[in-house]
Amino acid sequence: EAARQAEDAGADALVVGSPYYLPVSAADQQRHIEAALGATGLPVVLYNIPQCTHTPLAFSTVQALASESRVLGIKDSWGDLPYFQRLLTLKHARPDFRVLQGSEHAASASMLLGADGLIPGLANVAPNVMVDLVQAARRGDVATCKGLHLDVVRLADVYASSGIAGLYRACAMLGLASGIPAEPWQPVGDQDTADIKRVLHQYGLLPAGARG
């Protein structure tokens, strides 16, 4: 039903992951995603984020679905590099199957291993750093990738203690959002705000007189 609503609303594609709340088998995952494919004519991007669904998309599930032309690729936010490397092997049989990394901490290694791109939350705060990392990896500049990886790790401190609310606050400091996350999350407190501002200043992302 949600897939049909998205199509009716004008969506260009669906992003579909594993069912959440209760653990599911690889076969159940495949049936779930095939149901979404059957409900509309839209293409699908798979999404692996077991931190939220509690069940990783099984490699066998992804492998089976990659044979379907309407499955364009996968965004993997798990951060498990051995799993990600297995995903990259799917490109041998289907070069146009896109494998995207969603974890900042695995971004540099993933790009050097052959990822098609990145979709990290941190790109909302420091898009220039992520773009530089992608470009360095594509030209094979390992030294620059290693340096940018350290920048990414330090910039991730914007939500190290406050989670998604910290990312909202950082975006607000950059004029991109109100800084108020959806319920039940609460805006970050004064100490976290000060810590986030310090990180952003350190990387030249805020003018000296910026307010929190």
mmCIF file of N, CA and C in Angstrom, residues 67-136:
data_model
loop_
_atom_site.group_PDB
_atom_site.id
_atom_site.type_symbol
_atom_site.label_atom_id
_atom_site.label_comp_id
_atom_site.label_asym_id
_atom_site.label_seq_id
_atom_site.Cartn_x
_atom_site.Cartn_y
_atom_site.Cartn_z
ATOM 1 N N SER A 67 19.223 -9.671 -10.019
ATOM 2 C CA SER A 67 18.941 -10.160 -11.370
ATOM 3 C C SER A 67 17.715 -9.480 -11.972
ATOM 4 N N GLU A 68 16.970 -8.754 -11.154
ATOM 5 C CA GLU A 68 15.781 -8.028 -11.605
ATOM 6 C C GLU A 68 16.211 -6.631 -12.073
ATOM 7 N N SER A 69 15.927 -6.294 -13.323
ATOM 8 C CA SER A 69 16.416 -5.032 -13.896
ATOM 9 C C SER A 69 15.857 -3.802 -13.185
ATOM 10 N N ARG A 70 14.688 -3.935 -12.574
ATOM 11 C CA ARG A 70 14.105 -2.785 -11.871
ATOM 12 C C ARG A 70 14.739 -2.549 -10.506
ATOM 13 N N VAL A 71 15.546 -3.469 -10.035
ATOM 14 C CA VAL A 71 16.306 -3.247 -8.802
ATOM 15 C C VAL A 71 17.617 -2.582 -9.215
ATOM 16 N N LEU A 72 17.716 -1.291 -8.964
ATOM 17 C CA LEU A 72 18.816 -0.492 -9.501
ATOM 18 C C LEU A 72 20.120 -0.660 -8.735
ATOM 19 N N GLY A 73 20.023 -0.974 -7.444
ATOM 20 C CA GLY A 73 21.231 -1.087 -6.634
ATOM 21 C C GLY A 73 20.877 -1.163 -5.166
ATOM 22 N N ILE A 74 21.873 -0.883 -4.321
ATOM 23 C CA ILE A 74 21.674 -0.970 -2.878
ATOM 24 C C ILE A 74 22.447 0.122 -2.161
ATOM 25 N N LYS A 75 21.819 0.706 -1.162
ATOM 26 C CA LYS A 75 22.511 1.561 -0.197
ATOM 27 C C LYS A 75 22.739 0.714 1.049
ATOM 28 N N ASP A 76 24.002 0.584 1.433
ATOM 29 C CA ASP A 76 24.347 -0.221 2.603
ATOM 30 C C ASP A 76 24.881 0.685 3.705
ATOM 31 N N SER A 77 24.134 0.817 4.786
ATOM 32 C CA SER A 77 24.542 1.664 5.913
ATOM 33 C C SER A 77 25.006 0.855 7.113
ATOM 34 N N TRP A 78 25.233 -0.431 6.917
ATOM 35 C CA TRP A 78 25.612 -1.305 8.021
ATOM 36 C C TRP A 78 26.999 -0.967 8.556
ATOM 37 N N GLY A 79 27.930 -0.654 7.658
ATOM 38 C CA GLY A 79 29.298 -0.381 8.073
ATOM 39 C C GLY A 79 30.151 -1.624 8.198
ATOM 40 N N ASP A 80 29.648 -2.763 7.732
ATOM 41 C CA ASP A 80 30.370 -4.034 7.781
ATOM 42 C C ASP A 80 31.113 -4.212 6.451
ATOM 43 N N LEU A 81 32.425 -3.984 6.453
ATOM 44 C CA LEU A 81 33.178 -3.995 5.198
ATOM 45 C C LEU A 81 33.211 -5.357 4.501
ATOM 46 N N PRO A 82 33.360 -6.481 5.218
ATOM 47 C CA PRO A 82 33.304 -7.766 4.510
ATOM 48 C C PRO A 82 31.985 -7.959 3.756
ATOM 49 N N TYR A 83 30.873 -7.557 4.376
ATOM 50 C CA TYR A 83 29.573 -7.650 3.702
ATOM 51 C C TYR A 83 29.563 -6.739 2.482
ATOM 52 N N PHE A 84 30.074 -5.520 2.640
ATOM 53 C CA PHE A 84 30.077 -4.562 1.536
ATOM 54 C C PHE A 84 30.912 -5.081 0.366
ATOM 55 N N GLN A 85 32.037 -5.714 0.679
ATOM 56 C CA GLN A 85 32.871 -6.269 -0.388
ATOM 57 C C GLN A 85 32.133 -7.370 -1.150
ATOM 58 N N ARG A 86 31.314 -8.137 -0.464
ATOM 59 C CA ARG A 86 30.509 -9.153 -1.154
ATOM 60 C C ARG A 86 29.499 -8.481 -2.084
ATOM 61 N N LEU A 87 28.923 -7.379 -1.638
ATOM 62 C CA LEU A 87 27.992 -6.649 -2.504
ATOM 63 C C LEU A 87 28.683 -6.199 -3.785
ATOM 64 N N LEU A 88 29.924 -5.753 -3.661
ATOM 65 C CA LEU A 88 30.653 -5.283 -4.839
ATOM 66 C C LEU A 88 30.861 -6.393 -5.864
ATOM 67 N N THR A 89 30.905 -7.643 -5.419
ATOM 68 C CA THR A 89 31.093 -8.751 -6.365
ATOM 69 C C THR A 89 29.898 -8.907 -7.303
ATOM 70 N N LEU A 90 28.746 -8.378 -6.907
ATOM 71 C CA LEU A 90 27.557 -8.476 -7.758
ATOM 72 C C LEU A 90 27.726 -7.683 -9.046
ATOM 73 N N LYS A 91 28.639 -6.717 -9.043
ATOM 74 C CA LYS A 91 28.849 -5.892 -10.227
ATOM 75 C C LYS A 91 29.547 -6.660 -11.345
ATOM 76 N N HIS A 92 30.161 -7.792 -11.021
ATOM 77 C CA HIS A 92 30.791 -8.598 -12.072
ATOM 78 C C HIS A 92 29.731 -9.142 -13.027
ATOM 79 N N ALA A 93 28.625 -9.607 -12.477
ATOM 80 C CA ALA A 93 27.540 -10.142 -13.302
ATOM 81 C C ALA A 93 26.652 -9.033 -13.851
ATOM 82 N N ARG A 94 26.589 -7.917 -13.114
ATOM 83 C CA ARG A 94 25.719 -6.820 -13.553
ATOM 84 C C ARG A 94 26.410 -5.484 -13.266
ATOM 85 N N PRO A 95 27.202 -4.983 -14.203
ATOM 86 C CA PRO A 95 27.987 -3.769 -13.970
ATOM 87 C C PRO A 95 27.159 -2.533 -13.634
ATOM 88 N N ASP A 96 25.894 -2.499 -14.075
ATOM 89 C CA ASP A 96 25.082 -1.313 -13.798
ATOM 90 C C ASP A 96 24.378 -1.382 -12.440
ATOM 91 N N PHE A 97 24.616 -2.432 -11.663
ATOM 92 C CA PHE A 97 24.038 -2.528 -10.319
ATOM 93 C C PHE A 97 24.845 -1.620 -9.404
ATOM 94 N N ARG A 98 24.200 -0.592 -8.860
ATOM 95 C CA ARG A 98 24.892 0.425 -8.081
ATOM 96 C C ARG A 98 25.016 0.002 -6.621
ATOM 97 N N VAL A 99 26.236 0.088 -6.091
ATOM 98 C CA VAL A 99 26.506 -0.260 -4.698
ATOM 99 C C VAL A 99 26.991 0.999 -3.994
ATOM 100 N N LEU A 100 26.179 1.511 -3.068
ATOM 101 C CA LEU A 100 26.419 2.793 -2.412
ATOM 102 C C LEU A 100 26.657 2.597 -0.922
ATOM 103 N N GLN A 101 27.614 3.335 -0.385
ATOM 104 C CA GLN A 101 27.931 3.245 1.037
ATOM 105 C C GLN A 101 27.214 4.360 1.801
ATOM 106 N N GLY A 102 26.550 3.996 2.902
ATOM 107 C CA GLY A 102 25.854 4.981 3.719
ATOM 108 C C GLY A 102 26.539 5.286 5.029
ATOM 109 N N SER A 103 27.584 4.545 5.367
ATOM 110 C CA SER A 103 28.296 4.740 6.631
ATOM 111 C C SER A 103 29.516 5.628 6.417
ATOM 112 N N GLU A 104 29.567 6.756 7.137
ATOM 113 C CA GLU A 104 30.709 7.663 6.994
ATOM 114 C C GLU A 104 32.023 6.960 7.301
ATOM 115 N N HIS A 105 32.026 6.156 8.361
ATOM 116 C CA HIS A 105 33.272 5.550 8.816
ATOM 117 C C HIS A 105 33.827 4.524 7.828
ATOM 118 N N ALA A 106 32.988 4.023 6.946
ATOM 119 C CA ALA A 106 33.442 3.070 5.933
ATOM 120 C C ALA A 106 33.580 3.717 4.560
ATOM 121 N N ALA A 107 33.413 5.029 4.488
ATOM 122 C CA ALA A 107 33.347 5.714 3.197
ATOM 123 C C ALA A 107 34.643 5.606 2.403
ATOM 124 N N SER A 108 35.763 5.938 3.026
ATOM 125 C CA SER A 108 37.037 5.951 2.304
ATOM 126 C C SER A 108 37.394 4.563 1.781
ATOM 127 N N ALA A 109 37.353 3.563 2.651
ATOM 128 C CA ALA A 109 37.684 2.201 2.234
ATOM 129 C C ALA A 109 36.739 1.717 1.143
ATOM 130 N N SER A 110 35.461 2.028 1.277
ATOM 131 C CA SER A 110 34.472 1.553 0.305
ATOM 132 C C SER A 110 34.707 2.150 -1.074
ATOM 133 N N MET A 111 34.999 3.450 -1.118
ATOM 134 C CA MET A 111 35.256 4.078 -2.411
ATOM 135 C C MET A 111 36.506 3.501 -3.062
ATOM 136 N N LEU A 112 37.544 3.264 -2.277
ATOM 137 C CA LEU A 112 38.771 2.696 -2.836
ATOM 138 C C LEU A 112 38.564 1.261 -3.312
ATOM 139 N N LEU A 113 37.594 0.572 -2.716
ATOM 140 C CA LEU A 113 37.289 -0.804 -3.117
ATOM 141 C C LEU A 113 36.407 -0.872 -4.357
ATOM 142 N N GLY A 114 35.823 0.276 -4.762
ATOM 143 C CA GLY A 114 35.023 0.287 -5.976
ATOM 144 C C GLY A 114 33.566 0.651 -5.811
ATOM 145 N N ALA A 115 33.189 1.219 -4.669
ATOM 146 C CA ALA A 115 31.802 1.661 -4.483
ATOM 147 C C ALA A 115 31.438 2.692 -5.545
ATOM 148 N N ASP A 116 30.163 2.735 -5.899
ATOM 149 C CA ASP A 116 29.700 3.692 -6.903
ATOM 150 C C ASP A 116 29.495 5.086 -6.331
ATOM 151 N N GLY A 117 29.349 5.191 -5.025
ATOM 152 C CA GLY A 117 29.139 6.497 -4.421
ATOM 153 C C GLY A 117 28.803 6.379 -2.952
ATOM 154 N N LEU A 118 28.519 7.534 -2.359
ATOM 155 C CA LEU A 118 28.227 7.619 -0.931
ATOM 156 C C LEU A 118 26.898 8.318 -0.710
ATOM 157 N N ILE A 119 26.173 7.891 0.331
ATOM 158 C CA ILE A 119 24.975 8.607 0.784
ATOM 159 C C ILE A 119 25.049 8.695 2.309
ATOM 160 N N PRO A 120 26.003 9.414 2.854
ATOM 161 C CA PRO A 120 26.167 9.490 4.312
ATOM 162 C C PRO A 120 25.412 10.667 4.907
ATOM 163 N N GLY A 121 24.934 10.514 6.141
ATOM 164 C CA GLY A 121 24.264 11.612 6.818
ATOM 165 C C GLY A 121 25.157 12.819 6.973
ATOM 166 N N LEU A 122 26.458 12.579 7.127
ATOM 167 C CA LEU A 122 27.399 13.669 7.347
ATOM 168 C C LEU A 122 27.521 14.591 6.135
ATOM 169 N N ALA A 123 27.099 14.123 4.966
ATOM 170 C CA ALA A 123 27.141 14.969 3.775
ATOM 171 C C ALA A 123 26.212 16.169 3.910
ATOM 172 N N ASN A 124 25.229 16.096 4.808
ATOM 173 C CA ASN A 124 24.373 17.252 5.061
ATOM 174 C C ASN A 124 25.148 18.380 5.724
ATOM 175 N N VAL A 125 26.188 18.027 6.461
ATOM 176 C CA VAL A 125 26.964 19.001 7.227
ATOM 177 C C VAL A 125 28.238 19.404 6.498
ATOM 178 N N ALA A 126 28.923 18.448 5.898
ATOM 179 C CA ALA A 126 30.210 18.710 5.246
ATOM 180 C C ALA A 126 30.240 18.087 3.853
ATOM 181 N N PRO A 127 29.381 18.560 2.939
ATOM 182 C CA PRO A 127 29.342 17.953 1.606
ATOM 183 C C PRO A 127 30.670 18.063 0.871
ATOM 184 N N ASN A 128 31.406 19.153 1.112
ATOM 185 C CA ASN A 128 32.683 19.325 0.416
ATOM 186 C C ASN A 128 33.677 18.226 0.779
ATOM 187 N N VAL A 129 33.684 17.827 2.047
ATOM 188 C CA VAL A 129 34.599 16.766 2.484
ATOM 189 C C VAL A 129 34.253 15.448 1.797
ATOM 190 N N MET A 130 32.970 15.132 1.732
ATOM 191 C CA MET A 130 32.557 13.873 1.123
ATOM 192 C C MET A 130 32.818 13.877 -0.387
ATOM 193 N N VAL A 131 32.574 15.015 -1.042
ATOM 194 C CA VAL A 131 32.848 15.110 -2.483
ATOM 195 C C VAL A 131 34.345 14.961 -2.746
ATOM 196 N N ASP A 132 35.158 15.634 -1.931
ATOM 197 C CA ASP A 132 36.612 15.516 -2.093
ATOM 198 C C ASP A 132 37.065 14.067 -1.927
ATOM 199 N N LEU A 133 36.447 13.364 -0.975
ATOM 200 C CA LEU A 133 36.814 11.969 -0.733
ATOM 201 C C LEU A 133 36.477 11.106 -1.949
ATOM 202 N N VAL A 134 35.283 11.293 -2.493
ATOM 203 C CA VAL A 134 34.873 10.521 -3.672
ATOM 204 C C VAL A 134 35.818 10.788 -4.840
ATOM 205 N N GLN A 135 36.130 12.060 -5.062
ATOM 206 C CA GLN A 135 36.998 12.407 -6.190
ATOM 207 C C GLN A 135 38.404 11.845 -6.006
ATOM 208 N N ALA A 136 38.918 11.903 -4.773
ATOM 209 C CA ALA A 136 40.252 11.359 -4.502
ATOM 210 C C ALA A 136 40.282 9.854 -4.754
#
